[in-house]
Short mmCIF file of C-alpha atoms in Angstrom, two decimals:
data_model
loop_
_atom_site.label_atom_id
_atom_site.label_comp_id
_atom_site.label_asym_id
_atom_site.label_seq_id
_atom_site.Cartn_x
_atom_site.Cartn_y
_atom_site.Cartn_z
CA MET W 1 85.16 80.29 93.23
CA ASN W 2 88.94 80.23 93.40
CA ILE W 3 90.82 83.19 91.89
CA THR W 4 94.59 83.13 91.35
CA PHE W 5 96.54 86.16 90.17
CA LEU W 6 99.15 85.01 87.65
CA GLY W 7 100.37 88.58 87.19
CA THR W 8 99.58 92.07 88.46
CA ALA W 9 101.82 94.35 86.41
CA ALA W 10 101.14 96.78 83.62
CA ALA W 11 102.62 96.21 80.15
CA THR W 12 106.21 96.90 81.19
CA SER W 13 106.31 94.53 84.19
CA TYR W 14 107.57 95.76 87.56
CA PRO W 15 110.38 96.68 87.93
CA LEU W 16 110.82 98.17 84.48
CA ALA W 17 113.65 96.47 82.57
CA PHE W 18 116.07 99.40 82.23
CA CYS W 19 114.76 101.77 84.90
CA ARG W 20 116.75 102.88 87.93
CA CYS W 21 114.08 104.95 89.65
CA ASP W 22 113.74 104.55 93.40
CA PHE W 23 110.71 102.28 93.05
CA CYS W 24 112.36 99.92 90.56
CA ASN W 25 115.62 99.80 92.50
CA LYS W 26 113.76 99.01 95.71
CA ALA W 27 111.70 96.32 93.98
CA ARG W 28 114.87 94.60 92.74
CA GLU W 29 116.26 94.71 96.26
CA LEU W 30 113.12 93.33 97.93
CA GLY W 31 111.84 90.82 95.35
CA GLY W 32 108.85 88.75 96.46
CA LYS W 33 105.59 90.66 96.06
CA ASP W 34 107.50 93.50 94.38
CA PHE W 35 108.24 91.36 91.33
CA ARG W 36 105.20 91.62 89.08
CA LYS W 37 104.45 89.76 85.84
CA ARG W 38 101.99 91.02 83.23
CA SER W 39 98.36 90.90 84.40
CA SER W 40 96.28 87.73 84.14
CA ILE W 41 94.06 85.64 86.40
CA ILE W 42 92.85 82.03 86.53
CA ILE W 43 89.42 81.26 87.93
CA ASN W 44 89.17 77.79 89.41
CA ASN W 45 91.31 75.63 87.13
CA ASP W 46 89.46 76.03 83.85
CA LEU W 47 88.95 79.74 83.09
CA LEU W 48 91.78 82.08 82.09
CA ILE W 49 91.48 85.82 81.55
CA ASP W 50 94.18 86.98 79.12
CA PHE W 51 96.79 84.64 77.67
CA GLY W 52 99.75 86.98 78.07
CA PRO W 53 103.51 86.50 77.74
CA ASP W 54 104.05 85.60 81.41
CA VAL W 55 101.20 83.13 81.80
CA LEU W 56 103.27 79.97 81.37
CA SER W 57 106.05 80.96 83.78
CA ALA W 58 103.46 82.09 86.31
CA SER W 59 101.48 78.87 85.92
CA PHE W 60 104.62 76.85 86.69
CA THR W 61 105.36 78.98 89.74
CA TYR W 62 101.84 78.88 91.19
CA GLY W 63 100.89 75.32 90.30
CA LYS W 64 98.21 76.10 87.73
CA SER W 65 98.16 73.88 84.64
CA ILE W 66 97.34 75.72 81.42
CA ALA W 67 96.49 72.30 79.95
CA ASP W 68 93.41 72.31 82.21
CA ILE W 69 92.07 75.58 80.77
CA ARG W 70 88.82 75.17 78.84
CA TYR W 71 87.73 78.80 78.53
CA LEU W 72 89.70 81.93 77.62
CA LEU W 73 88.26 85.42 78.07
CA GLN W 74 90.43 87.87 76.18
CA THR W 75 90.12 91.51 77.24
CA HIS W 76 92.04 92.73 74.19
CA SER W 77 94.95 91.84 71.93
CA HIS W 78 97.79 94.06 73.16
CA SER W 79 101.03 92.13 73.43
CA ASP W 80 101.09 92.20 77.23
CA HIS W 81 97.73 90.40 77.23
CA PHE W 82 98.10 87.95 74.33
CA ASP W 83 101.12 85.85 73.37
CA PRO W 84 100.63 84.18 69.97
CA SER W 85 103.78 82.05 70.27
CA HIS W 86 102.38 79.94 73.12
CA PHE W 87 98.91 79.94 71.61
CA THR W 88 100.25 78.49 68.35
CA THR W 89 101.63 75.40 70.11
CA ARG W 90 98.10 74.01 70.05
CA ILE W 91 98.62 72.81 66.45
CA PRO W 92 99.50 69.11 65.82
CA GLU W 93 102.97 69.97 64.49
CA TYR W 94 104.11 70.75 68.04
CA MET W 95 103.28 67.16 69.00
CA GLY W 96 100.98 68.08 71.87
CA VAL W 97 99.09 65.07 73.23
CA ASN W 98 95.39 65.21 74.17
CA THR W 99 95.22 68.96 73.65
CA PRO W 100 91.83 69.91 75.11
CA GLN W 101 89.29 71.97 73.24
CA LEU W 102 89.50 75.68 74.07
CA GLN W 103 86.61 78.13 73.89
CA LEU W 104 87.89 81.62 73.10
CA TYR W 105 85.80 84.73 73.78
CA GLY W 106 86.55 88.33 72.86
CA SER W 107 85.33 91.23 70.77
CA GLU W 108 85.34 90.62 67.04
CA ALA W 109 88.01 93.30 66.52
CA THR W 110 90.25 91.77 69.19
CA LEU W 111 89.81 88.27 67.78
CA LYS W 112 90.70 89.47 64.28
CA LYS W 113 93.84 91.15 65.61
CA MET W 114 94.74 87.98 67.49
CA SER W 115 94.36 86.06 64.23
CA GLU W 116 96.84 88.44 62.56
CA MET W 117 99.28 87.96 65.44
CA VAL W 118 98.98 84.17 65.21
CA LYS W 119 99.45 84.31 61.43
CA ASN W 120 102.70 86.21 61.93
CA GLU W 121 104.06 83.18 63.80
CA GLY W 122 104.02 81.41 60.42
CA TYR W 123 102.00 78.27 61.17
CA VAL W 124 98.31 79.25 61.19
CA SER W 125 96.77 81.35 58.44
CA ASP W 126 93.50 82.41 60.09
CA ILE W 127 92.05 81.24 63.39
CA PHE W 128 88.53 81.80 61.95
CA ASP W 129 89.12 79.28 59.16
CA PRO W 130 87.27 76.02 59.97
CA LYS W 131 90.30 73.88 59.04
CA GLU W 132 92.58 75.97 61.24
CA LYS W 133 90.11 75.89 64.13
CA LYS W 134 90.16 72.10 63.86
CA ARG W 135 93.97 72.06 63.93
CA LEU W 136 93.91 74.28 67.00
CA ASN W 137 90.99 72.38 68.58
CA LEU W 138 89.46 75.79 69.07
CA GLU W 139 85.99 77.32 69.22
CA ILE W 140 85.70 81.09 68.76
CA PHE W 141 82.91 83.27 70.09
CA PRO W 142 82.85 86.97 69.10
CA ILE W 143 80.98 88.93 71.77
CA LYS W 144 79.71 92.46 72.09
CA PRO W 145 79.60 94.91 75.00
CA PHE W 146 76.74 94.23 77.43
CA GLN W 147 76.23 90.75 76.01
CA THR W 148 75.63 88.04 78.62
CA PHE W 149 76.64 84.47 77.81
CA ASN W 150 77.17 81.15 79.56
CA PHE W 151 79.74 78.38 79.50
CA GLY W 152 80.55 75.65 82.00
CA ASN W 153 79.33 76.79 85.42
CA TYR W 154 79.78 80.47 84.59
CA GLN W 155 77.64 83.36 83.49
CA VAL W 156 79.65 86.19 81.96
CA THR W 157 78.79 89.71 80.88
CA ALA W 158 81.09 91.84 78.74
CA PHE W 159 81.40 95.59 79.29
CA SER W 160 82.92 98.26 77.09
CA THR W 161 86.06 100.26 77.81
CA ASP W 162 87.73 103.13 75.97
CA HIS W 163 91.21 101.62 76.36
CA ASP W 164 91.65 100.94 72.63
CA ASN W 165 88.62 101.51 70.44
CA SER W 166 90.37 100.02 67.40
CA ILE W 167 90.16 96.57 68.97
CA ASP W 168 87.10 97.10 71.18
CA SER W 169 88.68 96.18 74.51
CA LEU W 170 86.35 94.56 77.02
CA LEU W 171 85.86 94.23 80.77
CA TYR W 172 84.09 91.23 82.29
CA SER W 173 81.84 90.19 85.13
CA ILE W 174 81.95 86.48 85.96
CA THR W 175 79.35 84.75 88.11
CA GLU W 176 79.51 81.21 89.46
CA GLY W 177 76.55 80.26 91.62
CA ASP W 178 75.96 83.18 93.97
CA PHE W 179 79.51 84.58 93.70
CA SER W 180 80.40 87.36 91.23
CA ILE W 181 83.58 89.22 90.34
CA PHE W 182 84.27 92.24 88.16
CA TYR W 183 87.55 92.21 86.25
CA GLY W 184 88.32 95.70 85.01
CA THR W 185 91.90 95.97 83.86
CA ASP W 186 93.07 98.27 81.06
CA THR W 187 90.45 100.92 81.53
CA ASP W 188 90.25 104.55 82.44
CA THR W 189 87.11 105.99 84.02
CA LEU W 190 84.16 103.65 83.52
CA SER W 191 81.49 105.11 81.27
CA GLU W 192 77.96 105.85 82.40
CA ASP W 193 76.83 103.05 80.09
CA VAL W 194 78.93 100.58 82.06
CA TRP W 195 77.56 101.73 85.41
CA GLN W 196 74.02 101.49 84.06
CA GLY W 197 74.76 98.12 82.46
CA ILE W 198 75.91 96.68 85.79
CA LYS W 199 72.67 97.84 87.41
CA ASP W 200 70.54 96.60 84.51
CA LYS W 201 72.09 93.14 84.91
CA ASN W 202 71.31 93.20 88.66
CA LEU W 203 74.93 92.46 89.49
CA LYS W 204 76.51 92.73 92.92
CA PHE W 205 80.15 91.87 93.30
CA ASN W 206 81.96 89.86 95.93
CA VAL W 207 85.29 90.82 94.38
CA VAL W 208 86.22 93.82 92.23
CA ILE W 209 89.60 93.82 90.48
CA LEU W 210 90.48 97.16 88.91
CA ASP W 211 93.24 98.81 86.90
CA HIS W 212 95.73 100.74 89.08
CA THR W 213 98.38 101.51 86.47
CA TYR W 214 99.41 104.83 88.00
CA GLY W 215 99.95 105.67 91.64
CA PRO W 216 98.65 108.56 93.74
CA ASN W 217 98.69 111.82 91.76
CA ALA W 218 100.55 110.16 88.86
CA ASP W 219 98.87 110.00 85.48
CA SER W 220 99.85 109.33 81.89
CA GLY W 221 96.28 108.76 80.73
CA GLY W 222 94.48 105.76 79.28
CA HIS W 223 94.33 103.92 82.61
CA LEU W 224 93.19 104.55 86.15
CA ASN W 225 95.46 106.13 88.71
CA ALA W 226 95.05 105.73 92.47
CA ASN W 227 92.89 108.82 92.75
CA ARG W 228 90.34 107.71 90.16
CA PHE W 229 90.54 104.14 91.49
CA ILE W 230 89.36 105.44 94.86
CA GLU W 231 86.55 107.39 93.19
CA HIS W 232 85.42 104.14 91.57
CA ILE W 233 85.43 102.34 94.92
CA GLN W 234 83.26 105.05 96.38
CA ARG W 235 80.82 104.79 93.49
CA PHE W 236 80.59 100.98 93.68
CA LYS W 237 79.61 101.44 97.32
CA ALA W 238 77.25 104.38 96.71
CA GLU W 239 75.48 102.51 93.90
CA ASN W 240 75.06 99.45 96.16
CA LEU W 241 76.97 97.23 93.73
CA LEU W 242 78.98 95.35 96.35
CA THR W 243 78.05 92.48 98.63
CA ASP W 244 78.74 92.60 102.36
CA ASN W 245 82.47 92.13 103.02
CA ALA W 246 83.32 92.54 99.34
CA ARG W 247 87.02 92.75 98.50
CA ILE W 248 88.42 95.33 96.10
CA LEU W 249 91.87 94.72 94.64
CA ALA W 250 94.26 96.72 92.49
CA THR W 251 96.09 95.17 89.55
CA HIS W 252 97.92 96.24 86.35
CA ILE W 253 100.44 98.16 88.44
CA SER W 254 103.33 100.11 86.91
CA HIS W 255 106.33 101.85 88.48
CA GLU W 256 104.77 105.22 87.62
CA GLY W 257 103.85 106.54 91.04
CA ASN W 258 103.24 103.11 92.60
CA PRO W 259 105.76 102.45 95.39
CA THR W 260 106.69 99.04 96.80
CA HIS W 261 103.95 96.57 97.68
CA ASP W 262 104.09 97.24 101.43
CA GLU W 263 104.05 101.01 101.00
CA LEU W 264 101.24 100.89 98.45
CA SER W 265 99.26 98.51 100.68
CA LYS W 266 99.45 100.97 103.58
CA TYR W 267 98.14 103.70 101.32
CA ALA W 268 95.35 101.46 99.95
CA SER W 269 94.21 100.36 103.41
CA GLN W 270 93.26 103.96 104.19
CA TYR W 271 90.72 103.83 101.36
CA GLY W 272 89.33 100.34 101.80
CA TYR W 273 91.08 98.36 99.11
CA GLU W 274 93.96 95.90 98.71
CA ILE W 275 96.94 95.64 96.41
CA GLY W 276 97.00 92.41 94.44
CA TYR W 277 100.24 90.52 94.02
CA ASP W 278 101.45 87.65 91.85
CA GLY W 279 100.36 84.31 93.28
CA LEU W 280 97.60 85.74 95.48
CA THR W 281 94.69 83.32 95.71
CA ILE W 282 91.21 84.27 96.82
#
C-alpha cells in the first residue's frame, strides 16, 4: 500500500490567512513542511479520502492524477473536506474526455448534504437521480457505522464519530492484503463503541492517522488535542491494536497550539508518534 498525504491542515489551513501569531508568522518564514493544505490522502493511485478544496493543487504538486481515482471515501461534507465545484466538472458540459466511473462512499446524511452542495453549483439537480448519476458517471453507496464493504483490492470498515451528528461523519479502516490503516480525522475522543468495533472486526493497524487539530494543552473542543492524541496512542497499544513497528501520524493540524513542524515533531517523538506533512508518502 502506498499512502500520500495531499494535505495535513485543519479547516483553516496553516498558516491561517489573516493571523499574525508566532506560529503563523514562523510558518510563513519557513515554508516547506510548515505550509499545510486541507487534509486528504490518496491510497495507491485509485482511492481518495475526502475531495477537499486543495486536492487538485496538491495532486499537481505531488504527481498524483485525480483522473486515476476510482473510489472516493468521504468522511463528511464540511467545506474543507468536499469541494463541489471540482466535483461538478465530471458532467459532459465541461468537455471532459474518458471521465472514469467513480464510486462514492459516505453516510447517507453526508451524501445528501453533498448533493445539496453540488446542486448549488447550478448544473446538477440531485446526485441520487439516475439521470444525473449517468451524467456524472457516478455510483453512490450510502454506508453506516460499523459496516464493512469491499471494492477493488480493498476491504473498508466505517466507524462513527461525534464530529457532526447532523451529517453522520465517519472514520475508516482500509485493508489491502495484510496491510491495514486507520484514518481518523475530524474526531474527538473515540467512543467505546468504536474501540469495541475495531476489536470485533479483528483489526490491527500498520498505520494510524489521527486528528491533531489542537496542540499540547490547547483545546477548542470537537477535535483531538495533543494530550488526548497521546492517550489514544497509549490505548491502541494497550488494546493490542497495532502491528509490530506500526507508525502513528498526526494530521488535521491547526495553528492553535501546534508550533512549527520541526518543533512539533520533537514533541511528538517523545510520545512515539510522527507529524504528517503535505507530500509525505508511506
